[in-house]
Short mmCIF file of C-alpha atoms and ligand atoms in Angstrom, two decimals:
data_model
loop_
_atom_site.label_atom_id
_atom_site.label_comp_id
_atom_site.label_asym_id
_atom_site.label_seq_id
_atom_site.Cartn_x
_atom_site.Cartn_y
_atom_site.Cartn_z
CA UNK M 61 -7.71 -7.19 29.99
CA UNK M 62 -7.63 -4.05 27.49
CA UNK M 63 -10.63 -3.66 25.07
CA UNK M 64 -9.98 -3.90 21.65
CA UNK M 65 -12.61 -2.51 19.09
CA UNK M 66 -11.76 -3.48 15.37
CA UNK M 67 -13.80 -1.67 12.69
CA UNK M 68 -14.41 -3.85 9.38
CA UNK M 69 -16.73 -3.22 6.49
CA UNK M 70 -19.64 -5.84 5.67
CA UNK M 71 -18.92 -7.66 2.26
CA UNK M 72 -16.05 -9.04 1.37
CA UNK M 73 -14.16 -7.16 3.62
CA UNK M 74 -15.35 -8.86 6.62
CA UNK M 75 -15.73 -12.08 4.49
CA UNK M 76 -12.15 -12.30 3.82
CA UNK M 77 -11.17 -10.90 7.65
CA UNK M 78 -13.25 -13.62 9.17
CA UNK M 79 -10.73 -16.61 8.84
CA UNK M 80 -7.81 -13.92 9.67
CA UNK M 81 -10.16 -13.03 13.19
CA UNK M 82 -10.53 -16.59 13.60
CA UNK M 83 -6.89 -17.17 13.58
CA UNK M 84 -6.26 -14.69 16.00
CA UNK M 85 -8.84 -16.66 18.47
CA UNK M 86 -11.87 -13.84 17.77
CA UNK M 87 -14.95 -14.75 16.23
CA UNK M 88 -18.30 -12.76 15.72
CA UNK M 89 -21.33 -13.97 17.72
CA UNK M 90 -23.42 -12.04 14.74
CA UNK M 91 -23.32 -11.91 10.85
CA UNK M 92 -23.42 -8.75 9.89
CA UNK M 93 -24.91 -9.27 6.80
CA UNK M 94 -28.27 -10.89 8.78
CA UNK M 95 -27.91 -8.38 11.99
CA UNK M 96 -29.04 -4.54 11.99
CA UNK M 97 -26.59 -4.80 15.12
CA UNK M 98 -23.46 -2.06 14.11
CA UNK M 99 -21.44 -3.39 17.32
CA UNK M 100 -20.74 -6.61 17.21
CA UNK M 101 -19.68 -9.20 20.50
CA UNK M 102 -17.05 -11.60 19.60
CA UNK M 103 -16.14 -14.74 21.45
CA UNK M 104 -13.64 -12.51 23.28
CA UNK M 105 -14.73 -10.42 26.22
CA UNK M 106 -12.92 -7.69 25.72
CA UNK M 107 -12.61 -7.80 21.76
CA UNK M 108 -15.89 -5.91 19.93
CA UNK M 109 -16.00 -5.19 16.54
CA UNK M 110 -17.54 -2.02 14.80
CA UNK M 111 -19.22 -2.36 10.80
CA UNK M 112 -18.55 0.70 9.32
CA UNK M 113 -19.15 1.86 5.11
CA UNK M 114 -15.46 0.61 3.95
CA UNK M 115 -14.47 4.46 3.28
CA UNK M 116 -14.91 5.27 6.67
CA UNK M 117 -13.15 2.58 8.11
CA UNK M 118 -9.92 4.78 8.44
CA UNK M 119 -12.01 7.58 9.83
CA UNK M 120 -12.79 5.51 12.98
CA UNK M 121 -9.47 4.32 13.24
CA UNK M 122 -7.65 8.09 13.23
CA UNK M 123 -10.04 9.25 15.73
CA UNK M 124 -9.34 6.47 17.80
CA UNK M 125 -12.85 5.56 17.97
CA UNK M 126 -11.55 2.07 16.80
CA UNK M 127 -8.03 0.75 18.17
CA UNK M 128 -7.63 -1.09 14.13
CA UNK M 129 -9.34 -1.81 11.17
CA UNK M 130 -9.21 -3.05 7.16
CA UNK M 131 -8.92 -1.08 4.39
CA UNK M 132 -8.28 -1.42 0.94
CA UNK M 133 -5.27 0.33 -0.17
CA UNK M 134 -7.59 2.68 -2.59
CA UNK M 135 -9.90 3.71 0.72
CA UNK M 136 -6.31 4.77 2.46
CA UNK M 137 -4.75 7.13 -0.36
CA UNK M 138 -7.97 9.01 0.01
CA UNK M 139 -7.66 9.31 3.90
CA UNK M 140 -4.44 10.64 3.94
CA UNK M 141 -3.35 7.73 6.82
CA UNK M 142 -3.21 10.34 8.98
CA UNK M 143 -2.52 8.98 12.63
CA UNK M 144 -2.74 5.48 11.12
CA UNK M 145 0.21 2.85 10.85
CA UNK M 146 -0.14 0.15 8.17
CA UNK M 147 2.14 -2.67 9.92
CA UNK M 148 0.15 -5.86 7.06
CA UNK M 149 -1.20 -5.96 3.51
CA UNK M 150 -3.57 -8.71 3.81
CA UNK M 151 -3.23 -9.70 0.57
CA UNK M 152 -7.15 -10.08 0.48
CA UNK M 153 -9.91 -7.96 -1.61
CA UNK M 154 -7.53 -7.83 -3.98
CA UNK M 155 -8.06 -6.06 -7.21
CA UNK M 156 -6.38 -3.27 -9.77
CA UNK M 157 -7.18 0.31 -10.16
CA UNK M 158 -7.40 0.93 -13.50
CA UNK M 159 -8.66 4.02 -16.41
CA UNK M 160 -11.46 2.47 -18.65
CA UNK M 161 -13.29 3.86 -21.40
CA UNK M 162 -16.07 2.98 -23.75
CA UNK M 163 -14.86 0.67 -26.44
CA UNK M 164 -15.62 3.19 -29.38
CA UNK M 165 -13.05 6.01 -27.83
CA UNK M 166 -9.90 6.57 -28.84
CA UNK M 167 -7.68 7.27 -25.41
CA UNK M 168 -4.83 6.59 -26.53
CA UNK M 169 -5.19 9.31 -29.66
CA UNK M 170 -6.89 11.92 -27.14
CA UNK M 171 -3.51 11.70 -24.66
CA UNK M 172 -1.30 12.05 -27.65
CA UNK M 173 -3.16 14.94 -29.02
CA UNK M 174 -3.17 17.04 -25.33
CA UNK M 175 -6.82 16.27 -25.05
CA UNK M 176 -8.82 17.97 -21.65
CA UNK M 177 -10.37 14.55 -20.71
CA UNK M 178 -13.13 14.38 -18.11
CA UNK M 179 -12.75 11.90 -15.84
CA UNK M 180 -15.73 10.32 -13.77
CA UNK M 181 -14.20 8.90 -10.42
CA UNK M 182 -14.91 8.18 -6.27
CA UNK M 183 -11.16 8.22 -6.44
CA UNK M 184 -10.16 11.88 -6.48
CA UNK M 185 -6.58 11.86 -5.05
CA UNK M 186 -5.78 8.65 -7.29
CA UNK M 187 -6.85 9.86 -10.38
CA UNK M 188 -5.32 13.76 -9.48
CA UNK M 189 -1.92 12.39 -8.98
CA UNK M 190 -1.82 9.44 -12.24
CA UNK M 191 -3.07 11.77 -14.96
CA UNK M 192 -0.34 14.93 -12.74
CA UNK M 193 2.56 12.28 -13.29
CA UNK M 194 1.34 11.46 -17.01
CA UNK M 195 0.89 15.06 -17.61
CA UNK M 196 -2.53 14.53 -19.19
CA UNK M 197 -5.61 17.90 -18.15
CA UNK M 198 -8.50 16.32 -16.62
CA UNK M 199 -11.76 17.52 -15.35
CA UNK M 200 -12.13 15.33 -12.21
CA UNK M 201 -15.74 14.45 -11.44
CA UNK M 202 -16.83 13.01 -7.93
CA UNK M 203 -19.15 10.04 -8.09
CA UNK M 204 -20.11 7.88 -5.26
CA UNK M 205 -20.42 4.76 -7.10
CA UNK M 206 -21.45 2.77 -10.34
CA UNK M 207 -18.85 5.10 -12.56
CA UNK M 208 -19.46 2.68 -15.35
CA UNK M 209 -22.20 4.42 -16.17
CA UNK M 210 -21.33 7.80 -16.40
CA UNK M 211 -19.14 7.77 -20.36
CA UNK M 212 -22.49 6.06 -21.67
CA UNK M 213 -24.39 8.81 -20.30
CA UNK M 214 -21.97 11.42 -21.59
CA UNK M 215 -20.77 12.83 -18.27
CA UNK M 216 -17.16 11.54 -18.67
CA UNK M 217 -14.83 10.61 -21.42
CA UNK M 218 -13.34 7.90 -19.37
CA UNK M 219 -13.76 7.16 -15.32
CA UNK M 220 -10.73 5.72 -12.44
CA UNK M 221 -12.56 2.27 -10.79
CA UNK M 222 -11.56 -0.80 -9.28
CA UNK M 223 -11.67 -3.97 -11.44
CA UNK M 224 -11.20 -7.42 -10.64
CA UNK M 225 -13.12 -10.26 -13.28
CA UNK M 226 -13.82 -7.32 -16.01
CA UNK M 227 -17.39 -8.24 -16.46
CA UNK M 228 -18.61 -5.26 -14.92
CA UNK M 229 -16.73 -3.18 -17.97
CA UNK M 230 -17.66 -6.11 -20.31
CA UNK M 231 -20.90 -6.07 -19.14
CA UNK M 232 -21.27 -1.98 -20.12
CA UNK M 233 -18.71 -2.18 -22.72
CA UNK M 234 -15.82 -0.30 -21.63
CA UNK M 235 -12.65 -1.33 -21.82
CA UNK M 236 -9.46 -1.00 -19.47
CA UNK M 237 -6.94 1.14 -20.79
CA UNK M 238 -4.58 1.64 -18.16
CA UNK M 239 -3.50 -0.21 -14.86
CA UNK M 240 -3.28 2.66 -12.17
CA UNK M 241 -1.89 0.41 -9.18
CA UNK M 242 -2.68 -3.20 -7.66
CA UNK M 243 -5.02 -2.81 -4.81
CA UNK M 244 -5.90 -4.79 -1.47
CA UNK M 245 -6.24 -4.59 1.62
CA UNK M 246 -4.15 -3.43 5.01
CA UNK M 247 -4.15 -3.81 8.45
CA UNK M 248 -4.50 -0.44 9.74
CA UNK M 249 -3.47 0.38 13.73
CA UNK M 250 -4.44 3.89 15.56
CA UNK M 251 -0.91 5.02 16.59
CA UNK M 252 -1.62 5.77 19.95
CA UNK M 253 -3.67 2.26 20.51
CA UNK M 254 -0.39 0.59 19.04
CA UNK M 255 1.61 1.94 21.83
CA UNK M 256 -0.95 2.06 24.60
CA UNK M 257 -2.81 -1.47 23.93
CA UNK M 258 0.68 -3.06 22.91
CA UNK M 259 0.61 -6.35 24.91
CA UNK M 260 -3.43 -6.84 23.71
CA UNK M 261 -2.95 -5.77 19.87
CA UNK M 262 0.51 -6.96 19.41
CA UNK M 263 -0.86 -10.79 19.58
CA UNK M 264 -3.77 -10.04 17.03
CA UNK M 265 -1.45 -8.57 14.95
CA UNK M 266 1.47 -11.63 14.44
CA UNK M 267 -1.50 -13.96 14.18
CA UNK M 268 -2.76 -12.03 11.38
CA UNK M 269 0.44 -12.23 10.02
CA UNK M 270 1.07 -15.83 10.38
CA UNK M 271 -2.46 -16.44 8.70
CA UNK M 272 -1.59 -14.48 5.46
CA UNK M 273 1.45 -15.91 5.08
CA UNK M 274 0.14 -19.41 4.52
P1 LIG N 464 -18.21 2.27 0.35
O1 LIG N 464 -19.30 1.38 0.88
O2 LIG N 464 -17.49 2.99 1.44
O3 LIG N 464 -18.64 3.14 -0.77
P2 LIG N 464 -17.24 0.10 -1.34
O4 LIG N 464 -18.63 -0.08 -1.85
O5 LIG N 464 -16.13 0.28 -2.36
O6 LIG N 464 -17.11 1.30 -0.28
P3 LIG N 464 -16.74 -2.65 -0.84
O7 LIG N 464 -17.41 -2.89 -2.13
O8 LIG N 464 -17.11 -3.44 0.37
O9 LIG N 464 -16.88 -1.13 -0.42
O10 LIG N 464 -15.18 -2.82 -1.10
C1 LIG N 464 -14.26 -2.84 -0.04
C2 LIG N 464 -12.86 -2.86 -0.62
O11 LIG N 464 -12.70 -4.04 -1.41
C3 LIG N 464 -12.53 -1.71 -1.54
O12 LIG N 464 -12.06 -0.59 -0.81
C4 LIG N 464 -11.45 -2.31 -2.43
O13 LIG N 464 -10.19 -2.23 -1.80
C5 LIG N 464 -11.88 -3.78 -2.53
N1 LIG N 464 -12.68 -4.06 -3.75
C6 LIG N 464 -13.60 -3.28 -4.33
N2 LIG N 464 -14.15 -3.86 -5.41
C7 LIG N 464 -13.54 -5.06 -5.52
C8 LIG N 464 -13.68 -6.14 -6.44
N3 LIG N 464 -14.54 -6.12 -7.45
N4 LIG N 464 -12.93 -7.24 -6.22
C9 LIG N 464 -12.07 -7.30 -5.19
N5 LIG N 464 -11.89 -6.30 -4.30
C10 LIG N 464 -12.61 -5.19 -4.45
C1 LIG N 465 -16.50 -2.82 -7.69
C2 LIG N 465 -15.97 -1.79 -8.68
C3 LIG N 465 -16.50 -2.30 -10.01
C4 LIG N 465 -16.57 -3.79 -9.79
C5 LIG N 465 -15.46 -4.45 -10.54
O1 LIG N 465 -17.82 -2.55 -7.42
O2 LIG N 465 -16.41 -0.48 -8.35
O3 LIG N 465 -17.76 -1.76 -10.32
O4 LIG N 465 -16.38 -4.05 -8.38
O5 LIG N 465 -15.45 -5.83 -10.35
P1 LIG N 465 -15.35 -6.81 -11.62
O6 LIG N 465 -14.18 -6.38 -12.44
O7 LIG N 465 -15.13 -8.18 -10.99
O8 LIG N 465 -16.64 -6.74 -12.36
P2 LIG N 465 -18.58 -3.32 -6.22
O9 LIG N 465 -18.82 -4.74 -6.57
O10 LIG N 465 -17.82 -3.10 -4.95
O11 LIG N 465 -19.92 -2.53 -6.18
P3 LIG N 465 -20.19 -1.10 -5.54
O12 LIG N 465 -18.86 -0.45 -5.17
O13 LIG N 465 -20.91 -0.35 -6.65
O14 LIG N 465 -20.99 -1.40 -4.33
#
């Protein structure tokens, strides 16, 4: 039997994976959340899984280093998807990328007037190519997380983030002012594995697709 090592991201990543696995037969023998353990056993012999920080998910998956993974569509523009096929959106972690700013600035007025804008982000490539196609200057500043914070502090005018409920901008009083893109999450498959693991990943893969389509 070929080994199959599937790299997933603790959270609601793996959360929202788990009933998928289970449809495909594979269950963790550990929670991740509970464990320290970074490989996990599954129910399967010859299926492993590997908990990786969600933006390195595709990372693993290029190099081969996992045979397939999840990743939410806003992790995979920044990769590249270099070496990686994206046969599934999951339809789960689902969310919208979106340009907030604080509730007392006028973005709307600063885009008409040709404004430099600086723009507080973990999503480089996102933000680089929506404000390129808009034809709106920005000063693109790399943050790592928590970008809410960063127009009350004065570092940015506005910042790119995920948002799903709102209350996080409610809750620091920004408010959405454009939707970038919808966001969730994919299947992603090392190219090589695809072809080489075939009769092993092929399996996992329509049961995957069976599950999200009820
Ligand atoms: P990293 O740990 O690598 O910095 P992260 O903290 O963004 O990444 P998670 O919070 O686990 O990782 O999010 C995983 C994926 O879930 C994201 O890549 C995105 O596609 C999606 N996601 C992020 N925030 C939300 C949200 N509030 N609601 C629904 N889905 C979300
Ligand atoms: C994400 C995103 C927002 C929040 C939006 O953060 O970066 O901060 O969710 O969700 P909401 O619209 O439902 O409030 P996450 O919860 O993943 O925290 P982290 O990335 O800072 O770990």
């Amino acid at each position: 039997m070929t080994d199959i090592t599937i790299a997933l991201s603790k959270g609601r990543i793996f959360d929202d994976t788990a009933p998928l696995l289970k449809a495909a037969g594979i269950e963790a023998l550990d929670d991740p959340e509970s464990s320290r353990k970074l490989i996990l056993d599954t129910n399967r012999p010859n299926v492993r899984l590997v908990i990786v920080r969600a933006s390195d998910v595709p990372t693993y998956v290029q190099y081969g280093a996992a045979d397939m993974g999840i990743a939410g569509k806003d992790v995979l523009i920044e990769h590249g998807g270099a070496a990686l096929c994206q046969p599934l959106d999951l339809n789960i972690a689902c969310c919208r990328m979106m340009v907030a700013v604080p509730e007392g600035f006028d973005y709307e007025s600063a885009v008409r007037q040709g404004a430099r804008l600086r723009i507080a982000t973990k999503y480089l490539q996102t933000a680089r190519e929506h404000f390129a196609d808009k034809g709106v200057h920005v000063d693109l500043i790399k943050l790592y997380g928590s970008m809410e914070l960063a127009p009350l502090v004065g570092l940015a005018d506005a910042i790119v983030d995920l948002v799903s409920t709102g209350n996080t901008l409610k809750a620091n009083n920004l408010r959405a002012v454009e939707e970038i893109m919808p966001i969730s999450s994919r299947l992603i498959i090392n190219q090589a594995a695809l072809k080489l693991k075939q009769k092993t990943i092929q399996p996992i893969l329509d049961a995957f697709a069976d599950a999200v389509k009820q």
